[in-house]
Every structure is written in C-alpha cells, then in structure tokens.
Amino acid sequence: MFWLTLPFLFQGAVMFFDEFYFHRKRGLPMWERIGHPVDTFSVFVCYGYLLYFPFNLSNLYVYSGLCLFSCLLITKDEFTHTEVCEARENWLHSLLFVLHPICFLAAGLFWWQGVLVDFLKIQTLIILAFMAYQIIFWS
C-alpha cells in the first residue's frame, strides 16, 4: 500500500510549482486569495474526517460526499483562469484535477484498511499548514 503515497507526493510537487512559480509570477486577485484557502479547507475536511470517524458504510458515504464536493469546488475558478493564466498553468491545473480524486481514493483505501494512519495524519497537517500559509501570505 505504500506505493499509494506516490499520488500525494506528485500532487504536492505540482501544487508547490503552481503556488511558488505561477501564483508568484502573476500575483493573485482577491477572488483567488479567498478561493484557494477555501479549496484547501475542503481537502482538510476530507482528510480530517478519516482521522476522527471509523470506517463503516455510513461514514464511507459521508466521506464520498465530502470528496465529491471538494472535487467540484476546486474547479470553480477555471472559467476565469482561462483568461488570466497562461496555458502551462492551466495544464498544471488539469494535473491537479486528475490527482485530487486519486489522492482521495488512496486516503480512503488507507482508512478502509487501517494502514498508513500516520501518513494520513501528516498529510492532514501539511494541508492545514498550507492553508495557513495561503491565508497569511496572500493577505
């Protein structure tokens, strides 16, 4: 199951490049300064849910709903991104859109199997720290 950590690492690398290259290069308007931490919070809620609720069918339905909401939420800016971002940044976003549900699926498998719980805890803390960075840096 350890190989299922790879999508998280790849997602982190892509997100790092998006944030520290493209966002710094073009700057973020107010709607992104607010919207990006909201997106990150939706991921935090999904991973946090796994840490506080045991795996069962009812909780799986809730987790699936949270993940679906997050997957839809992160696409909210793409209508505007096509106007303000260069093609390479939009391509990077497409990678993130593919990796987002894959990471949720991998996290759900860890939860179901009761494995790599420490990895999920660390991932949740990383997401929380990234959200704090987004709020503080872009304020």
mmCIF file with all atom_site columns, C-alpha atoms in Angstrom:
data_model
loop_
_atom_site.group_PDB
_atom_site.id
_atom_site.type_symbol
_atom_site.label_atom_id
_atom_site.label_alt_id
_atom_site.label_comp_id
_atom_site.label_asym_id
_atom_site.label_entity_id
_atom_site.label_seq_id
_atom_site.pdbx_PDB_ins_code
_atom_site.Cartn_x
_atom_site.Cartn_y
_atom_site.Cartn_z
_atom_site.occupancy
_atom_site.B_iso_or_equiv
_atom_site.pdbx_formal_charge
_atom_site.auth_seq_id
_atom_site.auth_comp_id
_atom_site.auth_asym_id
_atom_site.auth_atom_id
_atom_site.pdbx_PDB_model_num
ATOM 1   C CA . MET A 1 1   ? 0.000   0.000  0.000   1.00 0.00 ? 1   MET A CA 1
ATOM 2   C CA . PHE A 1 2   ? 2.979   2.301  0.416   1.00 0.00 ? 2   PHE A CA 1
ATOM 3   C CA . TRP A 1 3   ? 3.031   2.933  -3.348  1.00 0.00 ? 3   TRP A CA 1
ATOM 4   C CA . LEU A 1 4   ? -0.330  4.691  -2.902  1.00 0.00 ? 4   LEU A CA 1
ATOM 5   C CA . THR A 1 5   ? 1.529   7.555  -1.238  1.00 0.00 ? 5   THR A CA 1
ATOM 6   C CA . LEU A 1 6   ? 3.035   8.475  -4.623  1.00 0.00 ? 6   LEU A CA 1
ATOM 7   C CA . PRO A 1 7   ? -0.002  10.446 -5.872  1.00 0.00 ? 7   PRO A CA 1
ATOM 8   C CA . PHE A 1 8   ? 0.212   12.615 -2.723  1.00 0.00 ? 8   PHE A CA 1
ATOM 9   C CA . LEU A 1 9   ? 3.873   13.323 -3.366  1.00 0.00 ? 9   LEU A CA 1
ATOM 10  C CA . PHE A 1 10  ? 3.241   14.124 -7.021  1.00 0.00 ? 10  PHE A CA 1
ATOM 11  C CA . GLN A 1 11  ? 0.266   16.331 -6.117  1.00 0.00 ? 11  GLN A CA 1
ATOM 12  C CA . GLY A 1 12  ? 2.413   18.150 -3.575  1.00 0.00 ? 12  GLY A CA 1
ATOM 13  C CA . ALA A 1 13  ? 5.146   18.761 -6.142  1.00 0.00 ? 13  ALA A CA 1
ATOM 14  C CA . VAL A 1 14  ? 2.671   20.061 -8.726  1.00 0.00 ? 14  VAL A CA 1
ATOM 15  C CA . MET A 1 15  ? 0.948   22.266 -6.137  1.00 0.00 ? 15  MET A CA 1
ATOM 16  C CA . PHE A 1 16  ? 4.319   23.602 -4.992  1.00 0.00 ? 16  PHE A CA 1
ATOM 17  C CA . PHE A 1 17  ? 5.220   24.595 -8.561  1.00 0.00 ? 17  PHE A CA 1
ATOM 18  C CA . ASP A 1 18  ? 1.793   26.159 -9.135  1.00 0.00 ? 18  ASP A CA 1
ATOM 19  C CA . GLU A 1 19  ? 1.986   28.169 -5.926  1.00 0.00 ? 19  GLU A CA 1
ATOM 20  C CA . PHE A 1 20  ? 5.614   29.240 -5.925  1.00 0.00 ? 20  PHE A CA 1
ATOM 21  C CA . TYR A 1 21  ? 6.090   29.775 -9.634  1.00 0.00 ? 21  TYR A CA 1
ATOM 22  C CA . PHE A 1 22  ? 2.829   30.665 -11.350 1.00 0.00 ? 22  PHE A CA 1
ATOM 23  C CA . HIS A 1 23  ? 0.992   32.377 -8.471  1.00 0.00 ? 23  HIS A CA 1
ATOM 24  C CA . ARG A 1 24  ? 4.029   34.450 -7.519  1.00 0.00 ? 24  ARG A CA 1
ATOM 25  C CA . LYS A 1 25  ? 4.703   35.271 -11.160 1.00 0.00 ? 25  LYS A CA 1
ATOM 26  C CA . ARG A 1 26  ? 1.236   36.658 -11.923 1.00 0.00 ? 26  ARG A CA 1
ATOM 27  C CA . GLY A 1 27  ? 0.011   37.548 -8.448  1.00 0.00 ? 27  GLY A CA 1
ATOM 28  C CA . LEU A 1 28  ? -3.413  36.586 -7.177  1.00 0.00 ? 28  LEU A CA 1
ATOM 29  C CA . PRO A 1 29  ? -6.525  38.727 -7.391  1.00 0.00 ? 29  PRO A CA 1
ATOM 30  C CA . MET A 1 30  ? -8.808  38.863 -4.356  1.00 0.00 ? 30  MET A CA 1
ATOM 31  C CA . TRP A 1 31  ? -11.151 36.095 -5.586  1.00 0.00 ? 31  TRP A CA 1
ATOM 32  C CA . GLU A 1 32  ? -8.214  33.667 -5.677  1.00 0.00 ? 32  GLU A CA 1
ATOM 33  C CA . ARG A 1 33  ? -6.794  34.875 -2.362  1.00 0.00 ? 33  ARG A CA 1
ATOM 34  C CA . ILE A 1 34  ? -10.107 33.854 -0.809  1.00 0.00 ? 34  ILE A CA 1
ATOM 35  C CA . GLY A 1 35  ? -10.950 30.896 -3.031  1.00 0.00 ? 35  GLY A CA 1
ATOM 36  C CA . HIS A 1 36  ? -7.715  28.949 -2.761  1.00 0.00 ? 36  HIS A CA 1
ATOM 37  C CA . PRO A 1 37  ? -7.791  28.610 1.040   1.00 0.00 ? 37  PRO A CA 1
ATOM 38  C CA . VAL A 1 38  ? -11.443 27.559 0.735   1.00 0.00 ? 38  VAL A CA 1
ATOM 39  C CA . ASP A 1 39  ? -10.376 24.823 -1.692  1.00 0.00 ? 39  ASP A CA 1
ATOM 40  C CA . THR A 1 40  ? -7.626  23.737 0.690   1.00 0.00 ? 40  THR A CA 1
ATOM 41  C CA . PHE A 1 41  ? -10.069 23.714 3.591   1.00 0.00 ? 41  PHE A CA 1
ATOM 42  C CA . SER A 1 42  ? -12.315 21.309 1.664   1.00 0.00 ? 42  SER A CA 1
ATOM 43  C CA . VAL A 1 43  ? -9.365  18.903 1.387   1.00 0.00 ? 43  VAL A CA 1
ATOM 44  C CA . PHE A 1 44  ? -8.556  19.341 5.078   1.00 0.00 ? 44  PHE A CA 1
ATOM 45  C CA . VAL A 1 45  ? -12.142 18.417 5.979   1.00 0.00 ? 45  VAL A CA 1
ATOM 46  C CA . CYS A 1 46  ? -11.939 15.236 3.890   1.00 0.00 ? 46  CYS A CA 1
ATOM 47  C CA . TYR A 1 47  ? -8.697  14.021 5.424   1.00 0.00 ? 47  TYR A CA 1
ATOM 48  C CA . GLY A 1 48  ? -9.690  15.160 8.884   1.00 0.00 ? 48  GLY A CA 1
ATOM 49  C CA . TYR A 1 49  ? -12.900 13.148 8.597   1.00 0.00 ? 49  TYR A CA 1
ATOM 50  C CA . LEU A 1 50  ? -10.862 9.987  8.090   1.00 0.00 ? 50  LEU A CA 1
ATOM 51  C CA . LEU A 1 51  ? -8.932  10.632 11.285  1.00 0.00 ? 51  LEU A CA 1
ATOM 52  C CA . TYR A 1 52  ? -11.980 11.067 13.505  1.00 0.00 ? 52  TYR A CA 1
ATOM 53  C CA . PHE A 1 53  ? -14.514 8.586  12.182  1.00 0.00 ? 53  PHE A CA 1
ATOM 54  C CA . PRO A 1 54  ? -14.140 4.818  11.924  1.00 0.00 ? 54  PRO A CA 1
ATOM 55  C CA . PHE A 1 55  ? -14.578 3.096  8.620   1.00 0.00 ? 55  PHE A CA 1
ATOM 56  C CA . ASN A 1 56  ? -18.108 1.823  8.024   1.00 0.00 ? 56  ASN A CA 1
ATOM 57  C CA . LEU A 1 57  ? -20.589 2.075  5.176   1.00 0.00 ? 57  LEU A CA 1
ATOM 58  C CA . SER A 1 58  ? -22.379 5.161  6.522   1.00 0.00 ? 58  SER A CA 1
ATOM 59  C CA . ASN A 1 59  ? -19.109 7.001  7.088   1.00 0.00 ? 59  ASN A CA 1
ATOM 60  C CA . LEU A 1 60  ? -17.924 5.951  3.645   1.00 0.00 ? 60  LEU A CA 1
ATOM 61  C CA . TYR A 1 61  ? -20.983 7.654  2.121   1.00 0.00 ? 61  TYR A CA 1
ATOM 62  C CA . VAL A 1 62  ? -20.233 10.834 4.062   1.00 0.00 ? 62  VAL A CA 1
ATOM 63  C CA . TYR A 1 63  ? -16.555 10.743 3.043   1.00 0.00 ? 63  TYR A CA 1
ATOM 64  C CA . SER A 1 64  ? -17.525 10.159 -0.588  1.00 0.00 ? 64  SER A CA 1
ATOM 65  C CA . GLY A 1 65  ? -19.869 13.149 -0.467  1.00 0.00 ? 65  GLY A CA 1
ATOM 66  C CA . LEU A 1 66  ? -17.189 15.363 1.060   1.00 0.00 ? 66  LEU A CA 1
ATOM 67  C CA . CYS A 1 67  ? -14.725 14.274 -1.616  1.00 0.00 ? 67  CYS A CA 1
ATOM 68  C CA . LEU A 1 68  ? -17.224 14.861 -4.423  1.00 0.00 ? 68  LEU A CA 1
ATOM 69  C CA . PHE A 1 69  ? -17.934 18.341 -3.077  1.00 0.00 ? 69  PHE A CA 1
ATOM 70  C CA . SER A 1 70  ? -14.208 19.117 -2.892  1.00 0.00 ? 70  SER A CA 1
ATOM 71  C CA . CYS A 1 71  ? -13.590 17.806 -6.418  1.00 0.00 ? 71  CYS A CA 1
ATOM 72  C CA . LEU A 1 72  ? -16.325 20.070 -7.773  1.00 0.00 ? 72  LEU A CA 1
ATOM 73  C CA . LEU A 1 73  ? -15.335 23.048 -5.614  1.00 0.00 ? 73  LEU A CA 1
ATOM 74  C CA . ILE A 1 74  ? -11.759 23.182 -6.881  1.00 0.00 ? 74  ILE A CA 1
ATOM 75  C CA . THR A 1 75  ? -12.996 23.682 -10.454 1.00 0.00 ? 75  THR A CA 1
ATOM 76  C CA . LYS A 1 76  ? -14.918 26.859 -9.574  1.00 0.00 ? 76  LYS A CA 1
ATOM 77  C CA . ASP A 1 77  ? -12.208 29.242 -10.802 1.00 0.00 ? 77  ASP A CA 1
ATOM 78  C CA . GLU A 1 78  ? -11.449 27.625 -14.132 1.00 0.00 ? 78  GLU A CA 1
ATOM 79  C CA . PHE A 1 79  ? -13.783 29.843 -16.151 1.00 0.00 ? 79  PHE A CA 1
ATOM 80  C CA . THR A 1 80  ? -11.727 32.834 -15.058 1.00 0.00 ? 80  THR A CA 1
ATOM 81  C CA . HIS A 1 81  ? -8.406  31.013 -15.039 1.00 0.00 ? 81  HIS A CA 1
ATOM 82  C CA . THR A 1 82  ? -8.657  30.560 -18.796 1.00 0.00 ? 82  THR A CA 1
ATOM 83  C CA . GLU A 1 83  ? -8.494  34.356 -19.067 1.00 0.00 ? 83  GLU A CA 1
ATOM 84  C CA . VAL A 1 84  ? -5.773  35.137 -16.507 1.00 0.00 ? 84  VAL A CA 1
ATOM 85  C CA . CYS A 1 85  ? -3.461  32.108 -16.664 1.00 0.00 ? 85  CYS A CA 1
ATOM 86  C CA . GLU A 1 86  ? -1.080  31.024 -19.358 1.00 0.00 ? 86  GLU A CA 1
ATOM 87  C CA . ALA A 1 87  ? -1.548  27.627 -20.978 1.00 0.00 ? 87  ALA A CA 1
ATOM 88  C CA . ARG A 1 88  ? 1.197   25.971 -18.893 1.00 0.00 ? 88  ARG A CA 1
ATOM 89  C CA . GLU A 1 89  ? -0.539  26.949 -15.657 1.00 0.00 ? 89  GLU A CA 1
ATOM 90  C CA . ASN A 1 90  ? -3.873  25.673 -16.956 1.00 0.00 ? 90  ASN A CA 1
ATOM 91  C CA . TRP A 1 91  ? -2.184  22.388 -17.865 1.00 0.00 ? 91  TRP A CA 1
ATOM 92  C CA . LEU A 1 92  ? -0.778  22.189 -14.332 1.00 0.00 ? 92  LEU A CA 1
ATOM 93  C CA . HIS A 1 93  ? -4.303  22.726 -13.002 1.00 0.00 ? 93  HIS A CA 1
ATOM 94  C CA . SER A 1 94  ? -5.510  19.829 -15.143 1.00 0.00 ? 94  SER A CA 1
ATOM 95  C CA . LEU A 1 95  ? -2.903  17.611 -13.467 1.00 0.00 ? 95  LEU A CA 1
ATOM 96  C CA . LEU A 1 96  ? -4.177  18.734 -10.081 1.00 0.00 ? 96  LEU A CA 1
ATOM 97  C CA . PHE A 1 97  ? -7.769  17.946 -11.105 1.00 0.00 ? 97  PHE A CA 1
ATOM 98  C CA . VAL A 1 98  ? -6.721  14.407 -12.034 1.00 0.00 ? 98  VAL A CA 1
ATOM 99  C CA . LEU A 1 99  ? -4.661  13.895 -8.865  1.00 0.00 ? 99  LEU A CA 1
ATOM 100 C CA . HIS A 1 100 ? -7.297  15.282 -6.492  1.00 0.00 ? 100 HIS A CA 1
ATOM 101 C CA . PRO A 1 101 ? -9.724  12.322 -6.636  1.00 0.00 ? 101 PRO A CA 1
ATOM 102 C CA . ILE A 1 102 ? -6.856  9.816  -6.890  1.00 0.00 ? 102 ILE A CA 1
ATOM 103 C CA . CYS A 1 103 ? -5.472  11.092 -3.574  1.00 0.00 ? 103 CYS A CA 1
ATOM 104 C CA . PHE A 1 104 ? -8.930  10.914 -2.003  1.00 0.00 ? 104 PHE A CA 1
ATOM 105 C CA . LEU A 1 105 ? -9.295  7.337  -3.222  1.00 0.00 ? 105 LEU A CA 1
ATOM 106 C CA . ALA A 1 106 ? -5.861  6.391  -1.838  1.00 0.00 ? 106 ALA A CA 1
ATOM 107 C CA . ALA A 1 107 ? -6.671  8.036  1.506   1.00 0.00 ? 107 ALA A CA 1
ATOM 108 C CA . GLY A 1 108 ? -9.961  6.157  1.591   1.00 0.00 ? 108 GLY A CA 1
ATOM 109 C CA . LEU A 1 109 ? -8.127  2.889  0.993   1.00 0.00 ? 109 LEU A CA 1
ATOM 110 C CA . PHE A 1 110 ? -5.738  3.638  3.855   1.00 0.00 ? 110 PHE A CA 1
ATOM 111 C CA . TRP A 1 111 ? -8.758  4.345  6.057   1.00 0.00 ? 111 TRP A CA 1
ATOM 112 C CA . TRP A 1 112 ? -10.563 1.179  4.993   1.00 0.00 ? 112 TRP A CA 1
ATOM 113 C CA . GLN A 1 113 ? -7.504  -0.985 5.537   1.00 0.00 ? 113 GLN A CA 1
ATOM 114 C CA . GLY A 1 114 ? -6.383  0.825  8.694   1.00 0.00 ? 114 GLY A CA 1
ATOM 115 C CA . VAL A 1 115 ? -2.903  1.334  7.276   1.00 0.00 ? 115 VAL A CA 1
ATOM 116 C CA . LEU A 1 116 ? -0.601  4.338  6.986   1.00 0.00 ? 116 LEU A CA 1
ATOM 117 C CA . VAL A 1 117 ? -2.602  6.232  9.589   1.00 0.00 ? 117 VAL A CA 1
ATOM 118 C CA . ASP A 1 118 ? 0.470   8.278  10.481  1.00 0.00 ? 118 ASP A CA 1
ATOM 119 C CA . PHE A 1 119 ? 0.832   9.217  6.818   1.00 0.00 ? 119 PHE A CA 1
ATOM 120 C CA . LEU A 1 120 ? -2.770  10.477 6.818   1.00 0.00 ? 120 LEU A CA 1
ATOM 121 C CA . LYS A 1 121 ? -2.104  12.480 9.982   1.00 0.00 ? 121 LYS A CA 1
ATOM 122 C CA . ILE A 1 122 ? 0.970   14.069 8.428   1.00 0.00 ? 122 ILE A CA 1
ATOM 123 C CA . GLN A 1 123 ? -0.877  14.757 5.182   1.00 0.00 ? 123 GLN A CA 1
ATOM 124 C CA . THR A 1 124 ? -3.695  16.425 7.113   1.00 0.00 ? 124 THR A CA 1
ATOM 125 C CA . LEU A 1 125 ? -1.206  18.621 8.984   1.00 0.00 ? 125 LEU A CA 1
ATOM 126 C CA . ILE A 1 126 ? 0.517   19.550 5.724   1.00 0.00 ? 126 ILE A CA 1
ATOM 127 C CA . ILE A 1 127 ? -2.816  20.605 4.245   1.00 0.00 ? 127 ILE A CA 1
ATOM 128 C CA . LEU A 1 128 ? -3.599  22.667 7.348   1.00 0.00 ? 128 LEU A CA 1
ATOM 129 C CA . ALA A 1 129 ? -0.166  24.319 7.232   1.00 0.00 ? 129 ALA A CA 1
ATOM 130 C CA . PHE A 1 130 ? -0.557  25.068 3.522   1.00 0.00 ? 130 PHE A CA 1
ATOM 131 C CA . MET A 1 131 ? -3.951  26.644 4.145   1.00 0.00 ? 131 MET A CA 1
ATOM 132 C CA . ALA A 1 132 ? -2.452  28.814 6.907   1.00 0.00 ? 132 ALA A CA 1
ATOM 133 C CA . TYR A 1 133 ? 0.343   29.843 4.533   1.00 0.00 ? 133 TYR A CA 1
ATOM 134 C CA . GLN A 1 134 ? -2.205  30.752 1.836   1.00 0.00 ? 134 GLN A CA 1
ATOM 135 C CA . ILE A 1 135 ? -4.209  32.895 4.224   1.00 0.00 ? 135 ILE A CA 1
ATOM 136 C CA . ILE A 1 136 ? -1.213  34.647 5.769   1.00 0.00 ? 136 ILE A CA 1
ATOM 137 C CA . PHE A 1 137 ? 0.962   35.135 2.680   1.00 0.00 ? 137 PHE A CA 1
ATOM 138 C CA . TRP A 1 138 ? -1.792  36.338 0.373   1.00 0.00 ? 138 TRP A CA 1
ATOM 139 C CA . SER A 1 139 ? -3.447  38.630 2.952   1.00 0.00 ? 139 SER A CA 1
#
